[in-house]
Protein backbone atom coordinates (compact mmCIF):
# COMPACT_ATOMS: atom_id res chain seq x y z
CA UNK A 1 0.00 0.00 0.00
CA UNK A 2 3.02 2.25 -0.22
CA UNK A 3 4.13 4.95 -0.76
CA UNK A 4 1.31 6.97 0.81
CA UNK A 5 -0.59 4.56 3.05
CA UNK A 6 0.25 4.28 6.74
CA UNK A 7 -1.04 2.43 9.75
CA UNK A 8 -0.41 2.54 13.47
CA UNK A 9 -1.46 0.93 16.71
CA UNK A 10 -1.72 4.07 18.82
CA UNK A 11 -3.19 2.70 22.04
CA UNK A 12 -3.03 -0.70 23.70
CA UNK A 13 -4.40 -2.06 26.97
CA UNK A 14 -3.29 -5.54 28.00
CA UNK A 15 -5.00 -7.38 30.86
CA UNK A 16 -3.79 -8.20 33.46
CA UNK A 17 -0.83 -6.06 32.31
CA UNK A 18 1.91 -8.13 33.90
CA UNK A 19 5.11 -9.02 32.10
CA UNK A 20 5.08 -12.66 33.19
CA UNK A 21 1.39 -13.51 32.73
CA UNK A 22 -0.15 -14.41 29.39
CA UNK A 23 -2.75 -11.77 28.60
CA UNK A 24 -6.37 -12.81 28.81
CA UNK A 25 -7.69 -9.72 27.08
CA UNK A 26 -6.24 -6.99 24.90
CA UNK A 27 -7.88 -3.82 23.63
CA UNK A 28 -6.11 -1.73 21.01
CA UNK A 29 -6.71 0.82 18.30
CA UNK A 30 -5.65 0.63 14.68
CA UNK A 31 -5.47 3.81 12.63
CA UNK A 32 -5.03 3.48 8.86
CA UNK A 33 -4.67 6.32 6.39
CA UNK A 34 -4.34 6.70 2.64
CA UNK A 35 -5.22 9.39 0.12
CA UNK A 36 -7.14 6.75 -1.87
CA UNK A 37 -10.44 5.30 -0.65
CA UNK A 38 -9.86 2.02 -2.51
CA UNK A 39 -6.55 1.55 -0.68
CA UNK A 40 -8.20 2.29 2.69
CA UNK A 41 -10.90 -0.26 1.94
CA UNK A 42 -8.29 -2.85 0.92
CA UNK A 43 -6.22 -2.22 4.05
CA UNK A 44 -9.32 -2.49 6.24
CA UNK A 45 -10.30 -5.77 4.58
CA UNK A 46 -6.82 -7.23 4.93
CA UNK A 47 -6.62 -6.28 8.62
CA UNK A 48 -10.02 -7.79 9.36
CA UNK A 49 -9.16 -10.94 7.42
CA UNK A 50 -5.84 -11.29 9.25
CA UNK A 51 -7.46 -10.87 12.65
CA UNK A 52 -10.13 -13.40 11.74
CA UNK A 53 -7.59 -15.94 10.47
CA UNK A 54 -5.34 -15.66 13.53
CA UNK A 55 -8.19 -15.72 16.04
CA UNK A 56 -9.85 -18.64 14.26
CA UNK A 57 -6.64 -20.67 14.32
CA UNK A 58 -6.10 -19.97 18.04
CA UNK A 59 -9.77 -20.24 19.05
CA UNK A 60 -9.79 -16.65 20.31
CA UNK A 61 -12.94 -14.55 20.52
CA UNK A 62 -12.66 -11.03 19.20
CA UNK A 63 -14.75 -7.96 18.59
CA UNK A 64 -14.06 -5.08 16.21
CA UNK A 65 -15.72 -1.72 16.86
CA UNK A 66 -15.18 0.90 14.19
CA UNK A 67 -15.19 4.16 16.14
CA UNK A 68 -14.37 6.55 13.32
CA UNK A 69 -14.04 6.76 9.58
CA UNK A 70 -12.98 9.60 7.31
CA UNK A 71 -12.94 9.25 3.55
CA UNK A 72 -9.79 10.71 1.99
CA UNK A 73 -9.97 14.40 1.10
CA UNK A 74 -8.34 16.01 -1.92
CA UNK A 75 -7.68 19.69 -1.38
CA UNK A 76 -8.19 22.35 -4.02
CA UNK A 77 -5.32 22.20 -6.54
CA UNK A 78 -5.19 25.99 -6.84
CA UNK A 79 -4.91 26.48 -3.07
CA UNK A 80 -2.27 23.77 -2.78
CA UNK A 81 -0.30 25.41 -5.60
CA UNK A 82 -0.57 28.81 -3.90
CA UNK A 83 0.88 27.36 -0.69
CA UNK A 84 3.67 25.56 -2.56
CA UNK A 85 4.49 28.64 -4.66
CA UNK A 86 4.59 30.88 -1.58
CA UNK A 87 6.95 28.50 0.23
CA UNK A 88 9.25 28.35 -2.80
CA UNK A 89 9.21 32.11 -3.33
CA UNK A 90 10.00 32.71 0.35
CA UNK A 91 12.86 30.19 0.26
CA UNK A 92 11.38 27.71 2.74
CA UNK A 93 11.89 23.98 2.37
CA UNK A 94 8.62 22.18 1.77
CA UNK A 95 7.07 18.94 0.63
CA UNK A 96 3.64 17.55 0.00
CA UNK A 97 2.37 15.29 2.77
CA UNK A 98 -0.67 13.14 3.23
CA UNK A 99 -2.63 13.87 6.39
CA UNK A 100 -5.63 11.94 7.55
CA UNK A 101 -6.17 13.29 10.99
CA UNK A 102 -9.61 14.79 10.39
CA UNK A 103 -8.42 18.39 10.51
CA UNK A 104 -11.03 21.17 10.36
CA UNK A 105 -9.77 21.95 6.87
CA UNK A 106 -11.18 18.61 5.67
CA UNK A 107 -14.68 19.82 6.58
CA UNK A 108 -14.18 23.34 5.25
CA UNK A 109 -13.01 21.79 1.98
CA UNK A 110 -16.58 20.55 1.42
CA UNK A 111 -17.85 24.13 1.03
CA UNK A 112 -14.82 26.23 0.05
CA UNK A 113 -11.48 25.77 -1.71
CA UNK A 114 -9.00 24.72 0.97
CA UNK A 115 -5.39 23.69 1.59
CA UNK A 116 -3.29 23.25 4.72
CA UNK A 117 0.08 24.59 5.81
CA UNK A 118 1.83 22.15 8.13
CA UNK A 119 4.78 23.21 10.25
CA UNK A 120 7.36 20.83 11.69
CA UNK A 121 7.26 19.93 15.37
CA UNK A 122 10.22 19.58 17.70
CA UNK A 123 11.52 16.00 17.48
CA UNK A 124 8.69 15.21 15.01
CA UNK A 125 6.21 14.83 17.87
CA UNK A 126 2.71 15.94 16.86
CA UNK A 127 -0.85 15.27 18.03
CA UNK A 128 0.52 14.85 21.53
CA UNK A 129 0.41 16.87 24.75
CA UNK A 130 4.17 17.39 24.48
CA UNK A 131 3.92 18.81 20.93
CA UNK A 132 6.10 21.88 20.51
CA UNK A 133 6.97 24.24 17.67
CA UNK A 134 9.68 26.87 17.49
CA UNK A 135 8.79 30.54 17.02
CA UNK A 136 10.75 30.50 13.76
CA UNK A 137 8.75 27.57 12.35
CA UNK A 138 5.47 29.18 13.41
CA UNK A 139 6.51 32.46 11.76
CA UNK A 140 7.50 30.64 8.56
CA UNK A 141 4.13 28.85 8.45
CA UNK A 142 2.25 32.10 9.02
CA UNK A 143 4.40 33.78 6.35
CA UNK A 144 3.52 31.08 3.80
CA UNK A 145 -0.17 31.21 4.74
CA UNK A 146 -0.26 35.01 4.47
CA UNK A 147 1.35 35.02 1.01
CA UNK A 148 -0.84 32.17 -0.26
CA UNK A 149 -3.98 34.03 0.88
CA UNK A 150 -2.85 37.32 -0.66
CA UNK A 151 -1.91 35.57 -3.91
CA UNK A 152 -5.35 33.98 -4.22
CA UNK A 153 -7.43 36.89 -2.92
CA UNK A 154 -9.98 38.50 -5.20
CA UNK A 155 -12.19 41.51 -4.68
CA UNK A 156 -15.87 40.67 -4.85
CA UNK A 157 -18.15 43.56 -5.72
PDB file of N, CA and C in Angstrom, residues 100-111 114-116:
ATOM      1  N   UNK A 100      -4.301  12.520   7.441  1.00  0.00           N
ATOM      2  CA  UNK A 100      -5.634  11.942   7.553  1.00  0.00           C
ATOM      3  C   UNK A 100      -6.206  12.108   8.937  1.00  0.00           C
ATOM      4  N   UNK A 101      -5.811  13.150   9.583  1.00  0.00           N
ATOM      5  CA  UNK A 101      -6.175  13.293  10.993  1.00  0.00           C
ATOM      6  C   UNK A 101      -7.524  13.953  11.227  1.00  0.00           C
ATOM      7  N   UNK A 102      -8.304  14.178  10.196  1.00  0.00           N
ATOM      8  CA  UNK A 102      -9.614  14.795  10.394  1.00  0.00           C
ATOM      9  C   UNK A 102      -9.532  16.258  10.781  1.00  0.00           C
ATOM     10  N   UNK A 103      -8.585  16.965  10.225  1.00  0.00           N
ATOM     11  CA  UNK A 103      -8.425  18.393  10.511  1.00  0.00           C
ATOM     12  C   UNK A 103      -9.673  19.168  10.091  1.00  0.00           C
ATOM     13  N   UNK A 104      -9.895  20.316  10.719  1.00  0.00           N
ATOM     14  CA  UNK A 104     -11.029  21.172  10.360  1.00  0.00           C
ATOM     15  C   UNK A 104     -11.039  21.488   8.869  1.00  0.00           C
ATOM     16  N   UNK A 105      -9.858  21.621   8.290  1.00  0.00           N
ATOM     17  CA  UNK A 105      -9.768  21.950   6.866  1.00  0.00           C
ATOM     18  C   UNK A 105     -10.456  20.902   5.994  1.00  0.00           C
ATOM     19  N   UNK A 106     -10.502  19.663   6.447  1.00  0.00           N
ATOM     20  CA  UNK A 106     -11.181  18.612   5.674  1.00  0.00           C
ATOM     21  C   UNK A 106     -12.670  18.908   5.553  1.00  0.00           C
ATOM     22  N   UNK A 107     -13.253  19.484   6.599  1.00  0.00           N
ATOM     23  CA  UNK A 107     -14.678  19.816   6.584  1.00  0.00           C
ATOM     24  C   UNK A 107     -14.919  21.112   5.812  1.00  0.00           C
ATOM     25  N   UNK A 108     -14.048  22.084   5.987  1.00  0.00           N
ATOM     26  CA  UNK A 108     -14.177  23.345   5.252  1.00  0.00           C
ATOM     27  C   UNK A 108     -14.073  23.087   3.756  1.00  0.00           C
ATOM     28  N   UNK A 109     -13.226  22.125   3.381  1.00  0.00           N
ATOM     29  CA  UNK A 109     -13.011  21.789   1.975  1.00  0.00           C
ATOM     30  C   UNK A 109     -14.303  21.376   1.265  1.00  0.00           C
ATOM     31  N   UNK A 110     -15.292  20.943   2.027  1.00  0.00           N
ATOM     32  CA  UNK A 110     -16.575  20.553   1.425  1.00  0.00           C
ATOM     33  C   UNK A 110     -17.346  21.751   0.879  1.00  0.00           C
ATOM     34  N   UNK A 111     -17.075  22.948   1.430  1.00  0.00           N
ATOM     35  CA  UNK A 111     -17.852  24.128   1.031  1.00  0.00           C
ATOM     36  C   UNK A 111     -17.004  25.250   0.447  1.00  0.00           C
ATOM     37  N   UNK A 114      -9.789  24.811  -0.265  1.00  0.00           N
ATOM     38  CA  UNK A 114      -9.001  24.717   0.967  1.00  0.00           C
ATOM     39  C   UNK A 114      -7.663  24.032   0.711  1.00  0.00           C
ATOM     40  N   UNK A 115      -6.678  24.386   1.514  1.00  0.00           N
ATOM     41  CA  UNK A 115      -5.390  23.687   1.591  1.00  0.00           C
ATOM     42  C   UNK A 115      -4.896  23.838   3.023  1.00  0.00           C
ATOM     43  N   UNK A 116      -3.846  23.137   3.364  1.00  0.00           N
ATOM     44  CA  UNK A 116      -3.288  23.246   4.716  1.00  0.00           C
ATOM     45  C   UNK A 116      -1.802  23.575   4.639  1.00  0.00           C
TER      46      UNK A 116
END
